[in-house]
Tab-separated table of C-alpha atoms in Angstrom:
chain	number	residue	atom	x	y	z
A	19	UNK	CA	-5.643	-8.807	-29.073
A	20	UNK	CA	-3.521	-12.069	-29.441
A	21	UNK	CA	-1.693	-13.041	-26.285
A	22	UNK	CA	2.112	-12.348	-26.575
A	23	UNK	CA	2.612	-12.375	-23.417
A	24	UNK	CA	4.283	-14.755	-21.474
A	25	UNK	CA	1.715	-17.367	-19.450
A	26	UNK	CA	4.228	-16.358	-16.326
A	27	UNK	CA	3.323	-12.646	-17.069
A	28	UNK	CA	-0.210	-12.882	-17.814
A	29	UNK	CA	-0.937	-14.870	-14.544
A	30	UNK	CA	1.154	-12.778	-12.717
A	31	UNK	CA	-0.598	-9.741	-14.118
A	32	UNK	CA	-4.223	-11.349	-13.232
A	33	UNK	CA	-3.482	-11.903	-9.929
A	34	UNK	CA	-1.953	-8.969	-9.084
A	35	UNK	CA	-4.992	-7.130	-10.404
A	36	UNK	CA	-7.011	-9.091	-8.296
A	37	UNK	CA	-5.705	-6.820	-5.036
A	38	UNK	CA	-7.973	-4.039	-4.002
A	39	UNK	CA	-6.670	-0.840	-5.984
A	40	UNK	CA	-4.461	-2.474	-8.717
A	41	UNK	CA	-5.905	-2.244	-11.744
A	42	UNK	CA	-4.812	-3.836	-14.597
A	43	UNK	CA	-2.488	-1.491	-15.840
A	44	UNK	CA	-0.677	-0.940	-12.483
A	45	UNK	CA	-0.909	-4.707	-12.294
A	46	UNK	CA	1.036	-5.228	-15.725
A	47	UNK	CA	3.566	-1.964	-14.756
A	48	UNK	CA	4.529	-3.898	-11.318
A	49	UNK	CA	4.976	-7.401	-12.827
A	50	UNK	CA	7.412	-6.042	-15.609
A	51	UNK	CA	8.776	-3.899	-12.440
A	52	UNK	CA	9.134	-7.643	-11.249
A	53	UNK	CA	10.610	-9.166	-14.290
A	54	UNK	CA	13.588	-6.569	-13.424
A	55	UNK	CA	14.329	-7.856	-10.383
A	56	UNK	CA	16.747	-10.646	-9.824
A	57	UNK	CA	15.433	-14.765	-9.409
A	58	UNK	CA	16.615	-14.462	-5.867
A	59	UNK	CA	14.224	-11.470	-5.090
A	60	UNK	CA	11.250	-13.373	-6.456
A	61	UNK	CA	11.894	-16.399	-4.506
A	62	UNK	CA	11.417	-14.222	-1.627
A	63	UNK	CA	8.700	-12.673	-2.455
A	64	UNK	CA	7.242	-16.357	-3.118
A	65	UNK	CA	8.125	-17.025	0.309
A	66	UNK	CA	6.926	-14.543	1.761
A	67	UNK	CA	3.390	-15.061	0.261
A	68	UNK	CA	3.666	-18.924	0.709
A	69	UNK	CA	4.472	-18.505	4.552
A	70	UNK	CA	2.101	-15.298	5.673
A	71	UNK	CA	-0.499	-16.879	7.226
A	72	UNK	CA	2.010	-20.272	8.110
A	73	UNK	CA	2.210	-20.020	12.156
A	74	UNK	CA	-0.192	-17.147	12.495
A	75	UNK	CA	-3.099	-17.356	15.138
A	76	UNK	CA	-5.699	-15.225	16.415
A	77	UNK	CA	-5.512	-13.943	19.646
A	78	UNK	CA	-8.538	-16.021	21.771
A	79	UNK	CA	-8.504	-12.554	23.981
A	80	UNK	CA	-8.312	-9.754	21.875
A	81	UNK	CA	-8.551	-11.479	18.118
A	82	UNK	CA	-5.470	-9.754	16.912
A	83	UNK	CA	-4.062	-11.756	14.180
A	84	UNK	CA	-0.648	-12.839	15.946
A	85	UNK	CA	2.047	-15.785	16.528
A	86	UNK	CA	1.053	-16.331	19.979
A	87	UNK	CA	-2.310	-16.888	21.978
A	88	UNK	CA	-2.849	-14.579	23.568
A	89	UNK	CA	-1.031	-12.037	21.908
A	90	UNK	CA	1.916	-10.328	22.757
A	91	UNK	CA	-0.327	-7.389	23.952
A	92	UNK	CA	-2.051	-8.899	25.629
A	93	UNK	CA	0.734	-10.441	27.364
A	94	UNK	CA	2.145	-6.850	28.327
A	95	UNK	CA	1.255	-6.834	31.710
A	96	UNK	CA	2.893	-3.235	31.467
A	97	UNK	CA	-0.031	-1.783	29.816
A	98	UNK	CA	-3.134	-0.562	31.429
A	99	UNK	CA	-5.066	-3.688	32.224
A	100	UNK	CA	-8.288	-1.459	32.622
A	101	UNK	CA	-8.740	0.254	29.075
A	102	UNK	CA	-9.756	-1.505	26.285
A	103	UNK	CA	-10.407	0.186	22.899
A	104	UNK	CA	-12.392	-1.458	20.532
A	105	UNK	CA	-11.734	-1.783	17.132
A	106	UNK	CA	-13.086	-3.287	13.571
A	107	UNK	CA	-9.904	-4.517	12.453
A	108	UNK	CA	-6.269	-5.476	12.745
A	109	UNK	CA	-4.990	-2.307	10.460
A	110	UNK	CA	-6.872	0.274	12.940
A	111	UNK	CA	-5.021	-1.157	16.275
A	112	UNK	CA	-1.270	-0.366	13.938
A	113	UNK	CA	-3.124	2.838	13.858
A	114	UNK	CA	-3.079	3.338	17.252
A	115	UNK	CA	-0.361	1.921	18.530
A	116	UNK	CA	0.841	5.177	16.248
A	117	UNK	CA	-1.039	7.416	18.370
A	118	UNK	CA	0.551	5.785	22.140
A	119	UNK	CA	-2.465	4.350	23.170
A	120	UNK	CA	-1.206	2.194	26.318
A	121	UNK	CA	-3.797	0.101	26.821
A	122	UNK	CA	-6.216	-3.160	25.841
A	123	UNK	CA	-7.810	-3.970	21.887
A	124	UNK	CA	-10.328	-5.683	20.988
A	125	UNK	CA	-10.888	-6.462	17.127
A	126	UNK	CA	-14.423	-6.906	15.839
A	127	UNK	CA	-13.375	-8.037	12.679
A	128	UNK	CA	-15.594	-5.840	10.333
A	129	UNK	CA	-18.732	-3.278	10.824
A	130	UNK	CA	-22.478	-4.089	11.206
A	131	UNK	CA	-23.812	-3.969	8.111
A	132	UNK	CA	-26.831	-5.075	6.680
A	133	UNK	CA	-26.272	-4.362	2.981
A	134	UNK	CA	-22.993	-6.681	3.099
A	135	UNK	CA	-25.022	-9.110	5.120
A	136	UNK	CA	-22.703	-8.778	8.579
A	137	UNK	CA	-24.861	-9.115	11.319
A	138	UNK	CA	-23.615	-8.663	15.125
A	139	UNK	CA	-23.299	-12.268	15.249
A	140	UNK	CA	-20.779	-12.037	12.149
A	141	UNK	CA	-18.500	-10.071	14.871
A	142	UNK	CA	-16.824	-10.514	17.905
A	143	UNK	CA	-19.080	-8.866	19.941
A	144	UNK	CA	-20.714	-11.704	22.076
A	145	UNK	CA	-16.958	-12.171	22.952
A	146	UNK	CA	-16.631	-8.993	23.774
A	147	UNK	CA	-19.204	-9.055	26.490
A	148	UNK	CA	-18.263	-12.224	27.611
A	149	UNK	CA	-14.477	-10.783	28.316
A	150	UNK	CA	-15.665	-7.813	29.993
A	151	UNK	CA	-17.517	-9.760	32.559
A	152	UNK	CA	-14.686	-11.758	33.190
A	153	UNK	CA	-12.207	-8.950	33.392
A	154	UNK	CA	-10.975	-5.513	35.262
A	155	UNK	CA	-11.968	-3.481	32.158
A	156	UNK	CA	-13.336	-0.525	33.744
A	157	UNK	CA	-13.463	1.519	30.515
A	158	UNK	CA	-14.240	0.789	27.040
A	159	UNK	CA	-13.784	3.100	23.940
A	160	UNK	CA	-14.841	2.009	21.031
A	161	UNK	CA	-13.012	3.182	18.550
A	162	UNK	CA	-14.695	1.805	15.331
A	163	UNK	CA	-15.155	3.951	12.172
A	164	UNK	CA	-16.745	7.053	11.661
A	165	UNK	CA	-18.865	6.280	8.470
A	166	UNK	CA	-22.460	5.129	9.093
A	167	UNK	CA	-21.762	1.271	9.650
A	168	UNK	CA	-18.893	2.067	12.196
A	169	UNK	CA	-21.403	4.392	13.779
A	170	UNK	CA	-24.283	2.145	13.786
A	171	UNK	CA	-21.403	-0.460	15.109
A	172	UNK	CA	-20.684	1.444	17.989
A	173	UNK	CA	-23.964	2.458	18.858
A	174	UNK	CA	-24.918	-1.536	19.310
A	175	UNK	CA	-22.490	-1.893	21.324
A	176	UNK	CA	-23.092	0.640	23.710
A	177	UNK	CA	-26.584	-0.791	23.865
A	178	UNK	CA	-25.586	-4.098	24.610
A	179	UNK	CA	-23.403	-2.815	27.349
A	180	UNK	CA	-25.687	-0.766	29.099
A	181	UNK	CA	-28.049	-3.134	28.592
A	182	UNK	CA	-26.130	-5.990	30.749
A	183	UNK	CA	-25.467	-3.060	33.412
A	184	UNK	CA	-28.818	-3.077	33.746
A	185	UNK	CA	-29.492	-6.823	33.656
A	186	UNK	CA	-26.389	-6.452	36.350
A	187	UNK	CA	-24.330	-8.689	34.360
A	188	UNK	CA	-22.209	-6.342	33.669
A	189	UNK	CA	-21.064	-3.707	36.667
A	190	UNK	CA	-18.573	0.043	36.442
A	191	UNK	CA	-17.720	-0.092	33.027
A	192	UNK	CA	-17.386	3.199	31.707
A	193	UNK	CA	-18.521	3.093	27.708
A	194	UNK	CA	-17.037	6.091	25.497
A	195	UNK	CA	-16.760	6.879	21.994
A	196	UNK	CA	-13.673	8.341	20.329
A	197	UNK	CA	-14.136	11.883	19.695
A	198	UNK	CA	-15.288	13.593	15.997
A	199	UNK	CA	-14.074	16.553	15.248
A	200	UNK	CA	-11.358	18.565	13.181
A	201	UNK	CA	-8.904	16.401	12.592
A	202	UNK	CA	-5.525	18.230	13.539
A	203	UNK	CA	-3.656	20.608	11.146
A	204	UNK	CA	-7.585	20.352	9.344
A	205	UNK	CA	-8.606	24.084	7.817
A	206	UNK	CA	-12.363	24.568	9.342
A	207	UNK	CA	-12.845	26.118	5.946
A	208	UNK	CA	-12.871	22.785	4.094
A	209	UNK	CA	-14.585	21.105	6.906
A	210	UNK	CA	-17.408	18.842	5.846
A	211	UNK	CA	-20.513	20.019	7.467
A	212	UNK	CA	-21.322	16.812	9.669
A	213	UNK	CA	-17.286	17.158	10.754
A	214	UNK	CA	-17.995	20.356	11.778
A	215	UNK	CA	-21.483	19.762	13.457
A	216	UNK	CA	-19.856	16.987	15.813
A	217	UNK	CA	-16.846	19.532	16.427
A	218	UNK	CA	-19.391	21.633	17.616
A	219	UNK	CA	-21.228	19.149	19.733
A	220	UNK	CA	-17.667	17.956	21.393
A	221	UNK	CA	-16.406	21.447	22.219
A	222	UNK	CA	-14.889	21.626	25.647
A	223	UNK	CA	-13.031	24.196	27.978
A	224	UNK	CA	-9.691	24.300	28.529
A	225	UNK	CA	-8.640	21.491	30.717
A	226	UNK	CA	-6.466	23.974	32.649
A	227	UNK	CA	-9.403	26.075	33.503
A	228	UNK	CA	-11.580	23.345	33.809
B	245	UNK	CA	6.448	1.755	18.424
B	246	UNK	CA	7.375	-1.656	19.288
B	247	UNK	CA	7.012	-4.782	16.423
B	248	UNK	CA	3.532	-6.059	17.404
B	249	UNK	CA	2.894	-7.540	14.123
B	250	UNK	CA	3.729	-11.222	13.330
B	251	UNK	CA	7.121	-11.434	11.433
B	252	UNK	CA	5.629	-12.930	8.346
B	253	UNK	CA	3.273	-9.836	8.105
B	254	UNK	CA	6.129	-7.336	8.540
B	255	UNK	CA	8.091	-9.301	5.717
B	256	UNK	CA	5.284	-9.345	3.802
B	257	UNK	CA	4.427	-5.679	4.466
B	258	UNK	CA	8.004	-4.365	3.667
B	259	UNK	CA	8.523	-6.456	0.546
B	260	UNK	CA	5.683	-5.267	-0.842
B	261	UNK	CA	6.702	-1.452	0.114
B	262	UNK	CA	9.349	-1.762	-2.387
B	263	UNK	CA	7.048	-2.170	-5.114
B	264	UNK	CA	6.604	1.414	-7.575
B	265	UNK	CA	3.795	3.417	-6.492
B	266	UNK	CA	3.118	1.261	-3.258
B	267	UNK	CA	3.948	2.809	-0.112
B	268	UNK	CA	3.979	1.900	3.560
B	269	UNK	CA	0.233	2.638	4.094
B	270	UNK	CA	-0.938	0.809	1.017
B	271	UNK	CA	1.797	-2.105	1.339
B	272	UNK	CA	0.061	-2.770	5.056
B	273	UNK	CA	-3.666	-2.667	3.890
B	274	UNK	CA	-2.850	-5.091	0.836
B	275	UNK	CA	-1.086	-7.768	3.168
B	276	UNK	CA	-4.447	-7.131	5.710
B	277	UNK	CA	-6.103	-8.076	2.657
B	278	UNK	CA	-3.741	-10.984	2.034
B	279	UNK	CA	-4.506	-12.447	5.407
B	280	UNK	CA	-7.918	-12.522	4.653
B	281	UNK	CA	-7.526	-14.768	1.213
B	282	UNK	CA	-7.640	-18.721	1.848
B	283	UNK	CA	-3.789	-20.115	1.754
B	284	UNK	CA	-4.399	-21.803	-1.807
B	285	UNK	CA	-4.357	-18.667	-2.942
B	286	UNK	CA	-1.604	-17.745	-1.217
B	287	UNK	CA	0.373	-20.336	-2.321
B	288	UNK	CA	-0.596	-19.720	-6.112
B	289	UNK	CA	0.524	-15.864	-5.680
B	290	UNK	CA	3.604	-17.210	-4.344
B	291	UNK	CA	4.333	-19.776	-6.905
B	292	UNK	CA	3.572	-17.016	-9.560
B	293	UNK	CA	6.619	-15.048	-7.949
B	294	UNK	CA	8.685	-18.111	-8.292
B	295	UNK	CA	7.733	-18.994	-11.513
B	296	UNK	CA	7.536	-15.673	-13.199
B	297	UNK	CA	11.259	-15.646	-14.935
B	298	UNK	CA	11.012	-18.935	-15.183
B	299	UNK	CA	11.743	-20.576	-19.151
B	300	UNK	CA	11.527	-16.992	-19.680
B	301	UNK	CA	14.505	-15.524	-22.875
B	302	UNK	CA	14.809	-12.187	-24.194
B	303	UNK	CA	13.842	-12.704	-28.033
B	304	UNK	CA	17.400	-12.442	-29.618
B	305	UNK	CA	15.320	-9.991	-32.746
B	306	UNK	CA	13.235	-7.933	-31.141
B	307	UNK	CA	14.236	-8.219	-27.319
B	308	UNK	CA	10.565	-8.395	-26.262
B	309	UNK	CA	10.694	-11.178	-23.105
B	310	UNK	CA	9.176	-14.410	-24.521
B	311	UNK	CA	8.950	-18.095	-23.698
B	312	UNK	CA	10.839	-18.721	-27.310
B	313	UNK	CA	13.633	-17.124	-29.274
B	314	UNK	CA	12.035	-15.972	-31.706
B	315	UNK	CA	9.282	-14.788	-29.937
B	316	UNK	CA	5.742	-15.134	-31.586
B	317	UNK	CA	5.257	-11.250	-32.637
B	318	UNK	CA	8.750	-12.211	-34.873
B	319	UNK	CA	7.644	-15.781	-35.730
B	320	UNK	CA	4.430	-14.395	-37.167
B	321	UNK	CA	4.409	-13.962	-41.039
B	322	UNK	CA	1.402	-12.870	-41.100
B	323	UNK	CA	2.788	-9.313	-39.972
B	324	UNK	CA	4.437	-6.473	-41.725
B	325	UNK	CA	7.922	-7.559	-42.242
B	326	UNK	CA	9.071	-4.118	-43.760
B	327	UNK	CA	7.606	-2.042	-40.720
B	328	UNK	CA	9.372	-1.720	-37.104
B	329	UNK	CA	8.204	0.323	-34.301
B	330	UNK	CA	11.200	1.113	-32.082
B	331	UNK	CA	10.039	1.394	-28.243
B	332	UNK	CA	11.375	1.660	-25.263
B	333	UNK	CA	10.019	-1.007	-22.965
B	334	UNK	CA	8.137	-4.028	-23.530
B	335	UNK	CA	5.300	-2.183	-22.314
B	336	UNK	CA	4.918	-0.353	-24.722
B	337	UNK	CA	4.547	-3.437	-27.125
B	338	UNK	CA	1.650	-3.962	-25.363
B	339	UNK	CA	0.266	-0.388	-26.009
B	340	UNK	CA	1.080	-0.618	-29.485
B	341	UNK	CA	-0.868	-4.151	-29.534
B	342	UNK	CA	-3.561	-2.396	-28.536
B	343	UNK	CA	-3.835	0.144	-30.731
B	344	UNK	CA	-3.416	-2.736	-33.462
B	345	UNK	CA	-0.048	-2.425	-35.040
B	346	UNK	CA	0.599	-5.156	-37.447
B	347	UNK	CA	4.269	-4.972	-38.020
B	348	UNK	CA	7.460	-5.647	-36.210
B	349	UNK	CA	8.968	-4.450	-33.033
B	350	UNK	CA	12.288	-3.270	-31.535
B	351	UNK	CA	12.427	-2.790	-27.674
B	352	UNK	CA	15.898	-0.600	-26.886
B	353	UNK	CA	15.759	-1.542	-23.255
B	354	UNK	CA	14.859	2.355	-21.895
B	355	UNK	CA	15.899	5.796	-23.082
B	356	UNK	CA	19.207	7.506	-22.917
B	357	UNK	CA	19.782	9.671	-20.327
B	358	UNK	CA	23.033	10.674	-18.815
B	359	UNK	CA	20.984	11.319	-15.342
B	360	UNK	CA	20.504	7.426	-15.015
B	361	UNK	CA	23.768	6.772	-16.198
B	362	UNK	CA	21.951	5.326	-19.472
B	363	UNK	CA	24.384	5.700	-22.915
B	364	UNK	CA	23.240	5.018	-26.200
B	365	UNK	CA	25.714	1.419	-25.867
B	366	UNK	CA	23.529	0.525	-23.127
B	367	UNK	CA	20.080	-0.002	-25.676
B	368	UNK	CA	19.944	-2.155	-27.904
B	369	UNK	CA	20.681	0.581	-30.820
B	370	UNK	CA	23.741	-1.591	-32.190
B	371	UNK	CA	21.759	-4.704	-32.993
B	372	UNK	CA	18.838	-2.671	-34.034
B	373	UNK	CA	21.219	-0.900	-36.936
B	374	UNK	CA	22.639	-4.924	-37.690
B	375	UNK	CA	19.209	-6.346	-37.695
B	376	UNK	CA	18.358	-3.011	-40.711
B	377	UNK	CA	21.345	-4.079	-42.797
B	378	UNK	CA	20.647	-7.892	-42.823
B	379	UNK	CA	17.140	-7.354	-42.841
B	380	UNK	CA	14.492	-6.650	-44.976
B	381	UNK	CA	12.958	-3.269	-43.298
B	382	UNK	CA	11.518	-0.302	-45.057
B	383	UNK	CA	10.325	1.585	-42.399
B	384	UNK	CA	11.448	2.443	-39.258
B	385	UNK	CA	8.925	4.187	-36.643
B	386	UNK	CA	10.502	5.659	-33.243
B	387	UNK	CA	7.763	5.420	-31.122
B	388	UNK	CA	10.040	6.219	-27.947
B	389	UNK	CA	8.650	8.453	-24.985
B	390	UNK	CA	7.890	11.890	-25.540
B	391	UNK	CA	9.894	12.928	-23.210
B	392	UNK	CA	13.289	14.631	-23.181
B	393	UNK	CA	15.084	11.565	-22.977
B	394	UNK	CA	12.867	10.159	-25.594
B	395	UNK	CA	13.083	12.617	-28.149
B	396	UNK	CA	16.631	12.210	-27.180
B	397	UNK	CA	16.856	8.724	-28.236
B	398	UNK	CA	14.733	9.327	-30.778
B	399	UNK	CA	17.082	11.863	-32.671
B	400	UNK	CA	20.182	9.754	-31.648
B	401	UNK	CA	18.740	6.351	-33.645
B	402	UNK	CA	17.511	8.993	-36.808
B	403	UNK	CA	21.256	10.057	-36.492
B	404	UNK	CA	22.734	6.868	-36.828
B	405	UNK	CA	20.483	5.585	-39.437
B	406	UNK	CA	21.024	8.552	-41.570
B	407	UNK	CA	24.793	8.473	-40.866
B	408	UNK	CA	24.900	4.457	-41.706
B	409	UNK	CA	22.613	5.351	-44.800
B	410	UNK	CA	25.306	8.094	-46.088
B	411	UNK	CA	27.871	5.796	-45.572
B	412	UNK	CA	26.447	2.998	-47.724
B	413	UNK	CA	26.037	0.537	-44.344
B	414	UNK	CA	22.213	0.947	-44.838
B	415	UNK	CA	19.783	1.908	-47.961
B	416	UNK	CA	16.439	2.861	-48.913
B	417	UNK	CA	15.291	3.044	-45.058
B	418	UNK	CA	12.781	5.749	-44.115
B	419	UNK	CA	13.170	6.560	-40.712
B	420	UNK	CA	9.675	7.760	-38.676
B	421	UNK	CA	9.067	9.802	-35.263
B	422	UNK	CA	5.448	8.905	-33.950
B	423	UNK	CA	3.167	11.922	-34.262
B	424	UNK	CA	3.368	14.553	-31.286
B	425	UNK	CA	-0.488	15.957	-31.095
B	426	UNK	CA	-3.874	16.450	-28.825
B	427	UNK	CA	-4.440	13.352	-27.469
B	428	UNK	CA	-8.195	12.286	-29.249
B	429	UNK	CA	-10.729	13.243	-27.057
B	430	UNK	CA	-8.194	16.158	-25.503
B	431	UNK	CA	-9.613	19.208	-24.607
B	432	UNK	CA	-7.688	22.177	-27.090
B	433	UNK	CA	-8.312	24.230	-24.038
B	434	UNK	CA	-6.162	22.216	-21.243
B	435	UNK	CA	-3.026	20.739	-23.664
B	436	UNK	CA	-0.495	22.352	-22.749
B	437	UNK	CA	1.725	24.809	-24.484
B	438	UNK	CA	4.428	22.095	-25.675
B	439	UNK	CA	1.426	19.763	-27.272
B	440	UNK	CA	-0.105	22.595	-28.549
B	441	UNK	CA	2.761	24.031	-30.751
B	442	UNK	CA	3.710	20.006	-31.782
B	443	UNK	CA	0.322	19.161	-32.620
B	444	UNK	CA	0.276	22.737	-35.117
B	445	UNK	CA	3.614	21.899	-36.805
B	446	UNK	CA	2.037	18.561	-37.559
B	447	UNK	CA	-1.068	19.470	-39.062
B	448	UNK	CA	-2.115	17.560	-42.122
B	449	UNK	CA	-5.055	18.098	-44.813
B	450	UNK	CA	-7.295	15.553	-44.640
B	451	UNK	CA	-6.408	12.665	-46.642
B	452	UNK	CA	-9.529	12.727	-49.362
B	453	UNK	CA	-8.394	16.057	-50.230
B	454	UNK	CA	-4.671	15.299	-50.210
């Protein structure tokens, strides 16, 4: 097919098919969704791609992308000082800032995993360690995914931790892992069987008759 | 939830929201993955935004968007000059393209539909009857959507073509609808009812026995 297109189309259209889950179709419905728009809009849109990482840092305490070091969480002095939850990446602590969590991050920056070639050097968890000696963290929950990687992720960790308790490098931190289970409003009926397996394995009593 | 994001990454987030098809959810992961591209690239994504409408006219023929007037599809002898598809968007040019049409086009600007405030004066229907009476077309295809405001504006361009051909405006123009059917490689089994009884009026012998 000859081009008659545009060059301003087609390259728009390439790169926006270079974005994880645009293909090229979508691409070429949202740049004539673009060519709608007014000059003005796509100047800001320029902008806005021209100046997203302008003034951004990463935190040197928690490695949350951010405008200031440290970060304005971990500025809060009004959160719990003691709880940290560890995470693989910036997305998952929006997530739960959703869910009210009150107190400390700290971003990995990806998964161990061997087939991608990210080793536990690759992430931040040397820095990790290092912060929790220096700190009042008394409880860490990592809170990385629940695929195999995230798993495997977690599972270092925990080694590494217990591992400096036991070298006495590390002292009274509590290590947990974020629950598996039904997720809420989940039908048990459609419940994958590993879900279910670690719903099992989690069960608990009542707290109010605990 | 307070605004622990950096600014640039909320602008970035909620700009991109307003995209079709990209919600809040997706509009955060894709600027997550923005972050993570070098700022070259950034900076040619944003230039593309600038520059997309940019020496950019509306070809004054066919009103495909172009970098000339006329654009190449209508400086090309080499195509049909008796044969226009009428569409809808300039899309659909592109679909057309692909399925290797060889003559001209006619893009209306979208369908009418008294929903979207959308008359039959805001298309380009007027300049498509002028550019049949100065023009040298035999056929005219209406390859609008099949959908009720397609066939709509469908029957409404027949309408005036026939009317402008009674009263002597136009002659000698035969005046198309693109074929309603199974889509090829459709199952007879899932089309549904509306395809079903379209694709049966339109039945044809096959051409070596016509």
């Amino acid at each position: 097919m000859k081009n008659i297109l545009p060059r301003s189309v087609e390259a728009m259209s390439a790169l926006l098919s270079t974005l994880p889950s645009i293909g090229p179709k979508t691409a070429n419905r949202l740049t004539f969704f673009l060519l709608g728009r007014q000059e003005g809009e796509l100047d800001e849109f320029g902008q806005a791609f021209i100046n997203l990482k302008k003034n951004l840092v990463t935190c040197s305490k928690c490695f949350l992308i951010s405008e200031t070091d440290p970060c304005i969480i971990c500025q809060d002095k009004s959160r719990e000082q003691d709880k940290l939850v560890v995470v693989e990446e910036p997305l998952d602590v929006l997530a739960m800032e959703k869910a009210h969590w009150t107190g400390l991050y700290h971003v990995l920056g990806g998964q161990i995993s061997p087939i991608n070639n990210v080793s536990p050097d690759d992430l931040k968890i040397k820095e990790l360690l290092m912060r929790l000696e220096s700190g009042n963290i008394r409880e860490v929950i990592l809170a990385t995914d629940t695929v195999l990687e995230g798993e495997a992720t977690a599972l270092y960790i925990d080694e590494q931790v217990n591992k400096a308790q036991k070298e006495g490098k590390l002292k009274g931190i509590k290590i947990t892992r974020i629950a598996r289970g039904l997720p809420v409003g989940g039908d048990l009926e459609y419940a994958d069987e590993l879900t279910l397996a670690r719903a099992l394995e989690g069960r608990r009593t009542y707290s109010n008759r605990d």
